[in-house]
Structure formats: structure tokens, C-alpha cells
Amino acid sequence: MTIESKPKDYSKQNRIKIHQPDASKADRFDPSNSIYVRAVDGLWTRVRRRMGWISMLFFLILPWIPWGDRQAVWFNLAEQKFHVFGLTIWPQDLTLLAALFMIAAFGLFFVTTYLGRVWCGYTCPQTVWTFIFIWFEEKIEGARNKRIKLDQMPWSFDKLWRKTAKHTAWVLVALLTAMTFVSYFVPTREVYIDVFTLNADGSIYFWVIFFTLATYGNAGWMREIMCIHMCPYARFQAAMFDKNTYIVGYDTKRGETRGPRSRKADPKEMGLGDCIDCDLCVQVCPTGIDIRNGLQYECINCGACIDACDNTMERMGYDKGLISYTTENKLDNVQEKVLRPKLVGYGVVLTVMILLFVYASATIAPVRMDVIRDRNALYRENSRGEIENTFTIKILNKTEYQHDYKLSVDGLDDAKWIGPDNVSIAAGEVLTLPISVAVDPVVLKRSVTNINIVVETEINGEKVITTQETRFFGE
């Protein structure tokens, strides 16, 4: 399977360089050229718009959902705790976070192998925010042709207020985005109250301003530059595609030879295909490509060109589907295969990793203990003639409530615990406790004895016992 990196036609209709009279010389690989995306309506546009609003609302609302005395999702970097509803991930459990990223990666690989770049076209934040910014652009500056004329005309009051209103809307959306993103790391109410009352920490202002500028730049100015020149996903997608992957494809056999004609004309008598060469598929493309030139890595599978072409086919009285979600095998009249080794492999790995993640999440220990021996002396003989070993015990309460803990030693007959054996630890706190274990030397049968330090507590009515093995040295 091949992906053309530079199609033959440079999509002159959608990419126009301001102050360049000859638009035929425009190059869509030149970042200085501007894309004026034409509005389109259709099935896939409505699906993408609704998914975009769902993603946006989910992103905005999630930090406001309460969970006990905190917000449901809170990545508390200061205390090194990641809260996701009832699950709290500590630094000791960061393997879970790594596993979550791996699940997301393999999920992306699986979906891409089967459905192509639907992530890019429907749920990627860059795409969602870009279309939101384009919506404001259309409402304030007008349709595509009006925006082109507005940019080419000299400055006037009309142009000034429209540009000012557009960029103000962009900045407000970017600011809301930035504050919401920061709210995942700093309590939401603190962010909104402290920022607007000028009582926030300097670092909060820095990150709010940084992400505001990043959102404003990415969705307002860079747009397709991010997808074409900066996003690595566009480059390595070819490793996941095969001839059975669903792509946005143009039916060359049906569409060629393309050319304009009236609605009443018979294309067969004129020696033409169904494509009337209206270029609407190019004008609605957010990355400025011509899908009729074949599969290109810049295509984000958003389906805008499908809706534009279907609308044209409907007006002409032709069958829809000249451009559609299809596969290379289907375009070549070759039997499609849904189940193939690569797809099954990704699916198996993804399923196994999800099951392991669920099991590991459900079995996170609420208590963690570390036992460190005194490195200055293996043992000593105390005033009572007993052999004594010294340890430092660290106990971490990984729950969100204070609990009492009982400490003891197991594996050594008649051992004496020297130090506190009942302690109380606050939520999220680490208790460092030096203790000693002493025993009559007569009891020792060998110079090194394996023992267990035991910590008992009760959490939600259930007894929780945590043990840590160590060694007791004697004569």
C-alpha cells in the first residue's frame, strides 16, 4: 500500500496566498498560504460536530464533578497523587499510569488499522478546537468567499471590528480552555476564584497564559500546519494501514473523466464520469488536499469532502458515494477482509492490557510498608542480655481517611517489640518509625532468621494485613 506524500494537483482552490494575484502558484505545503474552509452540512459533518461538542463539554465539566471533599479528577502534583473518581494513584503505582497510556496507544492502533484516522477527524483536540474557531470565524466574518474578500480588501472600520471580534472570541475560548486544563492539576474553584481576584500563585498565571497562547495559536493560526508539518501521527499511520483499512476514498472508475455539465446533460454521451469538477471537496477540506488525487497522509478522515460530494451528487440527480468511507480493496473490486492478523493482534494485546489494568486497579493495596535495617550494626546485645536488631519502618496510608495501625513481628518465637506498636496515620501521610526487635539468644537456632513485620488495620469494615519480610541477625 502506498500513500502519496505529494499529490499531483496542489489544491489551488482552497489554499490562497494573500497578496499573491496568481492563485495558481499557491502551494499547500507553504505554511504562509491560508486555507479558507467552506462550510458544509451532511451526515458526517453532523456526527463530527456532535462528537466535538460532547468532547468539549466532557473536558469542561469533568473538573467540576465533586467526589467527597475533592473533585473527581485531580492530578495533585504537589502531593504526588492522581485522583480519578474513587481511584487514587500514588507514585508507587505509576506503573498503572504507564499501563493506561499503553492501552490508549494500542486502542489508537486498533481503531486506526480498522477505521483509519477517525481519531484525527472526530476526536483529536486539534480538530475539535479548530472547527470551533472556524465556527466563530464564519459567524463573524461570513462565508468562505466573504472571508477571502475581507482579507484582500484594505483596512476599514468594518474589517477592523470583525477581526477584533473574531480574535476576541478566539482568546476567550483559549482562556477557558487553559483554565479548564489547569483545573485538572489545581482545585477548580481555586483556579477560577484566585485567578480573577488576582490571588493566584505566579505559576498558575504562567500556565494559564501559556496554554491560552498555545490554544489560540494552534487552533486559530497554525491549524493544518500542526497536522501536516508537526504531528508525528500523520507520518507513522502508514505502518498501521492496509488495503482493508477504511479511508476516505474517491471512486476513480466512476468519477473520471471529470468535467462540468448541466443537470439535464447525459454524462455518458459527453464521455464524462460523475465528477463535475466543482472542487467543493477541496474547498471544505481543513488540510487543503484534493482527495481525488488518491490517499494522502494529510487526510484526517473527517468526512467533510464526503458530505460536499454527496450534496453535489444529490443536486445533479446522481447516486451518492462518489467519495465515501471505503477501502482500497473495495475500490479495486477485491474482496474485503475484516479479520486480518494485524487487527487481531492489536485487539488481543488491547484486551489483555485492559484486563490486567482493571485487575491491578482493583487490587491496589491501601497500605504500603517499607522496612529498612540499621546499616550501622547487624545486631547488638542489650542490658538484659537479649539480641536486638534495629529497623526503620515506613508506612504509607494510601487511603483518603485517617486509620489506626497495629504493628507486630512474626516468625520469631518470644520476640519483643521495642517501640510504638499502635499508631495513627492521616490520609496520604507517611509515618517513619524506628523500632527494635529483641529475643533471648537461647531461642535463636541460626545466625540469620527470616522474619515478617506485620501491620494490621481496618478499612471499610474489613481487616487489612500487610507484611514485609526482613532478616534478624544473631550470634
XYZ file of C-alpha atoms in Angstrom:
475
model
C 0.000 0.000 0.000
C 1.352 3.412 -0.885
C 0.464 6.823 0.458
C 1.250 9.728 -1.814
C 3.094 12.437 0.084
C 2.693 14.998 -2.706
C -0.317 14.605 -4.977
C -0.123 15.840 -8.495
C -2.578 18.692 -8.000
C -1.804 21.279 -5.369
C -5.396 22.049 -4.424
C -5.319 25.607 -5.692
C -8.975 26.249 -4.945
C -8.738 26.011 -1.158
C -5.331 27.466 -0.400
C -4.802 31.079 -1.332
C -1.836 33.244 -0.561
C -2.853 36.734 0.418
C -1.310 39.487 -1.765
C -0.489 36.909 -4.420
C -2.571 37.699 -7.517
C -1.874 34.410 -9.260
C -3.542 31.794 -7.074
C -2.425 29.052 -9.436
C 1.056 29.326 -7.968
C -0.192 28.631 -4.425
C 1.481 25.689 -2.728
C -0.354 23.895 0.051
C 2.967 22.868 1.607
C 3.848 26.540 2.134
C 2.778 27.479 5.697
C 2.398 31.129 4.670
C -0.595 30.224 2.477
C -4.050 30.471 4.023
C -6.811 27.858 3.913
C -10.375 29.163 3.761
C -12.560 26.237 4.776
C -16.013 26.272 3.227
C -18.997 25.412 5.436
C -20.752 22.163 4.588
C -23.654 20.211 6.013
C -24.207 16.487 5.899
C -24.253 13.259 7.877
C -20.558 13.126 8.743
C -20.354 16.838 9.494
C -23.216 16.484 11.965
C -21.606 13.424 13.556
C -18.280 15.221 13.857
C -19.918 18.364 15.243
C -21.844 16.438 17.878
C -18.821 14.398 18.909
C -16.817 17.607 19.114
C -19.360 19.251 21.402
C -19.562 16.113 23.539
C -15.765 16.031 23.857
C -15.658 19.743 24.642
C -18.383 19.554 27.284
C -16.793 16.458 28.834
C -13.477 18.310 29.041
C -15.085 21.419 30.582
C -17.402 19.702 33.066
C -15.147 16.912 34.358
C -13.088 19.095 36.771
C -16.332 20.395 38.364
C -17.667 16.965 39.334
C -17.340 16.549 43.133
C -16.116 13.364 44.768
C -16.236 13.505 48.543
C -14.249 16.509 49.721
C -12.377 16.893 46.405
C -13.056 16.997 42.687
C -13.492 13.673 40.903
C -10.488 14.062 38.591
C -7.496 15.791 40.134
C -3.833 15.248 39.300
C -2.328 16.566 42.529
C 1.307 17.012 41.553
C 2.193 18.786 44.816
C 1.299 15.715 46.888
C 2.075 13.274 44.061
C -1.420 11.806 43.987
C -3.600 11.220 40.917
C -7.306 11.035 41.740
C -9.667 9.550 39.154
C -13.068 9.275 40.830
C -12.620 6.566 43.500
C -9.169 5.516 42.300
C -6.081 7.172 43.785
C -2.772 6.503 42.031
C 0.364 7.122 44.088
C 3.951 7.393 42.826
C 4.384 3.756 43.853
C 1.561 2.852 41.454
C 2.742 4.829 38.430
C 3.006 1.583 36.504
C -0.802 1.850 36.315
C -0.482 5.238 34.656
C 2.073 3.849 32.216
C -0.276 0.939 31.508
C -3.109 3.405 30.871
C -1.007 5.232 28.271
C -0.149 1.913 26.625
C -3.841 0.981 26.498
C -4.578 4.321 24.847
C -1.781 3.729 22.319
C -2.888 0.217 21.373
C -6.502 1.395 21.278
C -5.444 4.033 18.784
C -3.523 1.450 16.744
C -6.511 -0.912 16.704
C -9.006 1.754 15.652
C -6.641 3.165 13.032
C -5.996 -0.247 11.485
C -9.733 -0.824 11.155
C -11.250 2.644 10.610
C -8.317 4.800 9.551
C -7.688 8.227 11.036
C -11.113 8.693 12.643
C -9.342 9.859 15.817
C -7.875 12.779 13.881
C -11.110 13.597 12.112
C -13.569 13.379 15.002
C -11.973 13.476 18.472
C -8.458 14.916 18.240
C -8.351 18.136 20.340
C -6.609 19.934 17.476
C -9.511 19.109 15.153
C -12.233 19.847 17.713
C -10.825 23.246 18.678
C -10.002 24.144 15.064
C -13.601 23.615 13.964
C -14.822 25.623 16.975
C -12.555 28.503 15.924
C -13.732 28.171 12.306
C -17.343 28.359 13.551
C -16.632 31.722 15.200
C -14.819 32.816 12.052
C -17.833 32.018 9.868
C -20.310 33.701 12.223
C -18.306 36.928 12.467
C -16.563 37.273 9.078
C -19.019 35.401 6.893
C -18.809 32.524 4.441
C -15.661 31.440 2.632
C -15.832 33.906 -0.271
C -16.570 36.802 2.094
C -13.581 35.910 4.251
C -11.300 35.830 1.206
C -12.519 39.252 0.091
C -12.267 40.632 3.624
C -8.595 39.621 3.886
C -7.773 41.083 0.469
C -9.532 44.416 0.991
C -7.766 47.399 2.650
C -8.329 48.125 6.317
C -11.642 49.781 7.172
C -13.921 50.057 10.201
C -15.902 47.010 9.064
C -12.774 44.914 8.689
C -11.348 46.199 11.979
C -14.373 45.343 14.123
C -14.842 41.930 12.525
C -11.198 40.989 13.010
C -11.263 42.320 16.574
C -14.453 40.423 17.415
C -13.090 37.194 15.904
C -9.792 37.293 17.757
C -11.519 38.300 20.986
C -13.760 35.230 20.690
C -10.728 33.073 19.972
C -8.861 34.402 23.008
C -11.867 33.860 25.294
C -12.260 30.252 24.126
C -8.492 29.726 24.524
C -8.594 31.249 28.024
C -11.492 28.996 29.063
C -9.585 26.024 27.653
C -6.414 26.942 29.529
C -8.157 27.475 32.860
C -10.022 24.198 32.486
C -6.804 22.342 31.712
C -5.033 23.866 34.726
C -8.072 22.852 36.834
C -7.091 19.226 36.370
C -3.932 19.945 38.384
C -5.106 22.680 40.773
C -8.526 22.611 42.519
C -11.046 24.098 40.113
C -12.612 26.604 42.462
C -9.209 27.909 43.486
C -8.212 28.445 39.872
C -11.269 30.441 38.869
C -11.569 32.428 42.100
C -7.877 33.132 42.641
C -7.112 33.985 39.024
C -9.893 36.548 38.698
C -9.276 38.011 42.167
C -5.530 38.258 41.414
C -4.669 35.983 44.335
C -3.343 33.016 42.356
C 0.209 31.777 42.536
C 2.592 33.048 39.854
C 2.994 29.546 38.407
C -0.776 29.314 37.843
C -0.761 32.584 35.894
C 2.194 31.325 33.858
C 0.472 28.081 32.834
C -2.882 29.770 32.158
C -1.186 32.290 29.868
C 0.969 29.589 28.249
C -1.951 27.296 27.390
C -4.086 30.245 26.308
C -1.445 31.277 23.777
C -0.895 27.648 22.733
C -4.614 27.083 22.081
C -5.014 30.418 20.331
C -2.005 29.734 18.121
C -2.750 26.101 17.335
C -6.470 26.369 16.588
C -6.501 29.920 15.287
C -3.339 30.290 13.242
C -1.473 27.025 12.779
C -4.415 24.652 12.216
C -3.415 22.412 9.303
C 0.272 23.224 9.914
C 0.019 21.131 13.097
C -1.461 18.210 11.146
C 0.774 18.415 8.084
C 4.123 19.576 9.437
C 4.231 18.838 13.177
C 2.014 15.897 14.177
C 4.014 12.642 14.009
C 0.847 10.570 13.760
C 0.359 11.632 10.150
C 3.734 10.106 9.327
C 3.569 6.727 11.038
C -0.066 5.974 10.192
C 1.137 4.132 7.068
C 2.560 1.401 9.308
C -0.965 0.643 10.538
C -2.870 0.999 7.273
C -3.513 -1.884 4.911
C -5.754 -2.355 1.886
C -8.697 -3.249 4.165
C -8.432 -0.111 6.313
C -11.350 2.275 5.935
C -10.281 5.519 4.329
C -11.929 8.470 2.643
C -11.665 7.383 -0.985
C -12.657 8.697 -4.386
C -14.093 6.208 -6.886
C -11.901 6.979 -9.907
C -13.657 4.486 -12.192
C -16.979 6.138 -11.588
C -15.822 9.746 -11.403
C -13.413 10.056 -14.326
C -13.254 11.688 -16.719
C -14.378 14.698 -14.668
C -15.849 17.857 -16.144
C -18.669 20.415 -15.821
C -22.076 19.815 -17.374
C -25.708 20.823 -16.947
C -28.094 18.794 -14.810
C -30.030 17.605 -17.843
C -26.960 16.515 -19.793
C -26.134 12.821 -20.112
C -22.522 12.385 -18.903
C -22.123 9.131 -20.864
C -22.908 10.868 -24.139
C -20.331 13.539 -23.241
C -17.747 10.911 -22.320
C -17.643 12.122 -18.704
C -17.794 10.462 -15.343
C -19.943 11.549 -12.384
C -17.431 14.096 -11.046
C -18.484 17.545 -12.257
C -15.156 19.068 -11.133
C -16.860 21.580 -8.814
C -13.882 21.461 -6.398
C -16.182 21.624 -3.361
C -14.407 18.599 -1.933
C -11.226 20.689 -1.902
C -12.852 23.823 -0.513
C -14.302 22.050 2.548
C -11.078 20.165 3.379
C -9.452 21.509 6.576
C -5.987 20.479 5.353
C -6.477 21.749 1.791
C -5.942 18.500 -0.120
C -7.730 17.111 -3.167
C -8.948 13.630 -2.232
C -9.354 12.830 -5.937
C -5.571 12.532 -6.164
C -5.628 9.400 -4.030
C -4.789 8.633 -0.407
C -2.529 11.249 1.176
C -1.056 11.400 4.642
C -2.577 14.851 5.178
C -6.132 13.400 5.055
C -7.596 13.282 8.565
C -10.696 11.240 7.615
C -13.071 13.983 8.772
C -15.584 13.177 6.016
C -16.205 16.814 5.033
C -15.462 16.054 1.380
C -17.928 13.146 1.510
C -20.733 15.462 2.607
C -19.811 18.080 -0.017
C -19.736 15.489 -2.807
C -22.958 13.791 -1.668
C -24.723 17.159 -1.707
C -23.485 17.768 -5.253
C -24.498 14.290 -6.410
C -27.954 14.803 -4.933
C -28.380 18.114 -6.766
C -27.243 16.516 -10.022
C -29.560 13.527 -9.575
C -26.656 11.041 -9.355
C -26.091 8.298 -6.817
C -24.234 9.317 -3.676
C -20.944 7.725 -2.666
C -18.572 9.043 -5.320
C -16.423 9.947 -2.328
C -17.070 7.699 0.664
C -15.616 5.781 3.571
C -14.269 2.747 1.775
C -11.190 0.557 1.448
C -8.589 0.199 -1.264
C -9.702 -3.369 -1.875
C -13.300 -2.251 -2.333
C -12.231 0.455 -4.788
C -10.284 -2.207 -6.709
C -13.217 -4.666 -6.567
C -11.232 -7.056 -4.370
C -12.941 -8.957 -1.553
C -12.531 -7.192 1.782
C -11.210 -8.916 4.898
C -12.345 -7.656 8.271
C -10.290 -10.056 10.380
C -6.605 -9.972 9.498
C -3.513 -10.798 11.594
C -2.544 -7.204 12.412
C -6.026 -6.211 13.539
C -6.465 -9.388 15.591
C -3.027 -8.878 17.161
C -3.803 -5.322 18.232
C -7.185 -6.469 19.557
C -5.723 -9.309 21.620
C -2.990 -7.123 23.127
C -5.501 -4.370 23.876
C -7.916 -6.783 25.568
C -5.196 -8.377 27.699
C -3.856 -5.000 28.793
C -7.323 -3.729 29.716
C -7.993 -6.838 31.812
C -4.628 -6.532 33.563
C -5.232 -2.834 34.208
C -8.674 -3.487 35.701
C -7.273 -6.253 37.916
C -4.319 -4.145 39.058
C -6.587 -1.155 39.752
C -8.998 -3.263 41.784
C -6.223 -4.812 43.855
C -4.229 -1.692 44.751
C -3.069 -2.144 48.341
C -4.407 0.599 50.652
C -1.254 0.336 52.780
C 2.359 0.297 51.730
C 5.217 -0.567 54.047
C 8.982 -0.490 53.705
C 11.337 -1.987 56.283
C 14.930 -0.750 56.373
C 17.554 -2.415 58.586
C 20.032 -0.395 60.614
C 23.140 -0.433 58.449
C 25.494 0.580 61.250
C 25.260 -2.725 63.124
C 23.857 -6.150 62.269
C 22.833 -6.720 65.894
C 23.702 -5.782 69.444
C 23.343 -7.264 72.923
C 21.226 -5.094 75.236
C 21.444 -4.723 79.010
C 19.157 -7.698 79.560
C 21.428 -9.997 77.543
C 18.998 -10.145 74.603
C 19.979 -9.972 70.943
C 18.484 -6.825 69.464
C 18.055 -5.715 65.806
C 17.054 -2.187 64.866
C 14.781 -1.289 61.933
C 13.184 1.797 60.409
C 9.623 1.205 59.288
C 7.876 3.480 56.766
C 4.119 3.092 56.499
C 2.103 4.909 53.818
C -1.641 5.365 54.280
C -2.866 5.282 50.651
C -6.488 5.866 51.580
C -8.281 9.203 51.863
C -9.063 8.829 55.581
C -7.097 8.530 58.812
C -6.643 4.996 60.168
C -5.138 3.241 63.184
C -2.482 0.595 62.634
C -1.227 -2.237 64.856
C 2.373 -3.404 64.370
C 3.914 -6.755 65.316
C 6.615 -9.239 64.344
C 6.067 -12.782 63.119
C 8.443 -15.688 62.540
C 10.491 -15.407 65.745
C 9.334 -17.083 68.985
C 9.062 -14.911 72.095
C 10.261 -11.810 70.203
C 9.860 -8.461 71.978
C 8.685 -5.363 70.113
C 10.532 -2.293 71.356
C 8.790 0.888 70.264
C 5.228 2.025 69.476
C 3.047 -0.841 68.280
C -0.169 1.159 67.771
C -0.043 4.252 65.594
C -2.477 6.548 63.779
C -1.671 7.836 60.294
C -3.521 10.599 58.459
C -4.738 10.203 54.876
C -1.891 10.230 52.419
C 0.748 10.547 55.145
C 3.957 8.517 55.513
C 4.954 7.533 59.063
C 8.642 6.872 59.699
C 9.053 4.788 62.840
C 12.339 3.474 64.324
C 11.797 0.253 66.294
C 13.776 -2.676 67.630
C 13.111 -6.392 67.889
C 14.777 -8.284 70.731
C 14.917 -12.011 71.585
C 16.643 -14.287 74.066
C 19.703 -15.766 72.319
C 18.645 -19.224 73.500
C 15.664 -19.047 71.136
C 17.851 -18.424 68.072
C 18.554 -21.631 66.187
C 20.625 -19.985 63.418
C 22.613 -16.829 62.875
C 20.123 -15.435 60.310
C 16.375 -15.837 60.720
C 13.734 -14.654 58.247
C 11.016 -12.670 60.000
C 7.949 -10.648 58.929
C 6.971 -7.198 60.109
C 3.165 -7.141 60.208
C 0.857 -4.119 60.014
C -2.866 -4.575 60.662
C -5.696 -2.076 60.179
C -9.403 -1.976 59.421
C -10.648 -0.223 56.269
C -14.355 -0.048 55.427
C -15.097 -2.783 57.954
C -12.536 -5.195 56.513
C -9.272 -6.220 58.159
C -6.240 -5.408 56.018
C -2.923 -7.097 56.819
C 0.344 -6.005 55.211
C 3.599 -7.891 55.739
C 7.186 -7.180 54.810
C 9.907 -9.804 55.051
C 13.284 -8.950 56.549
C 16.131 -10.726 58.389
C 17.025 -10.967 62.041
C 20.753 -11.435 62.737
C 22.123 -13.126 65.818
C 25.249 -14.772 67.103
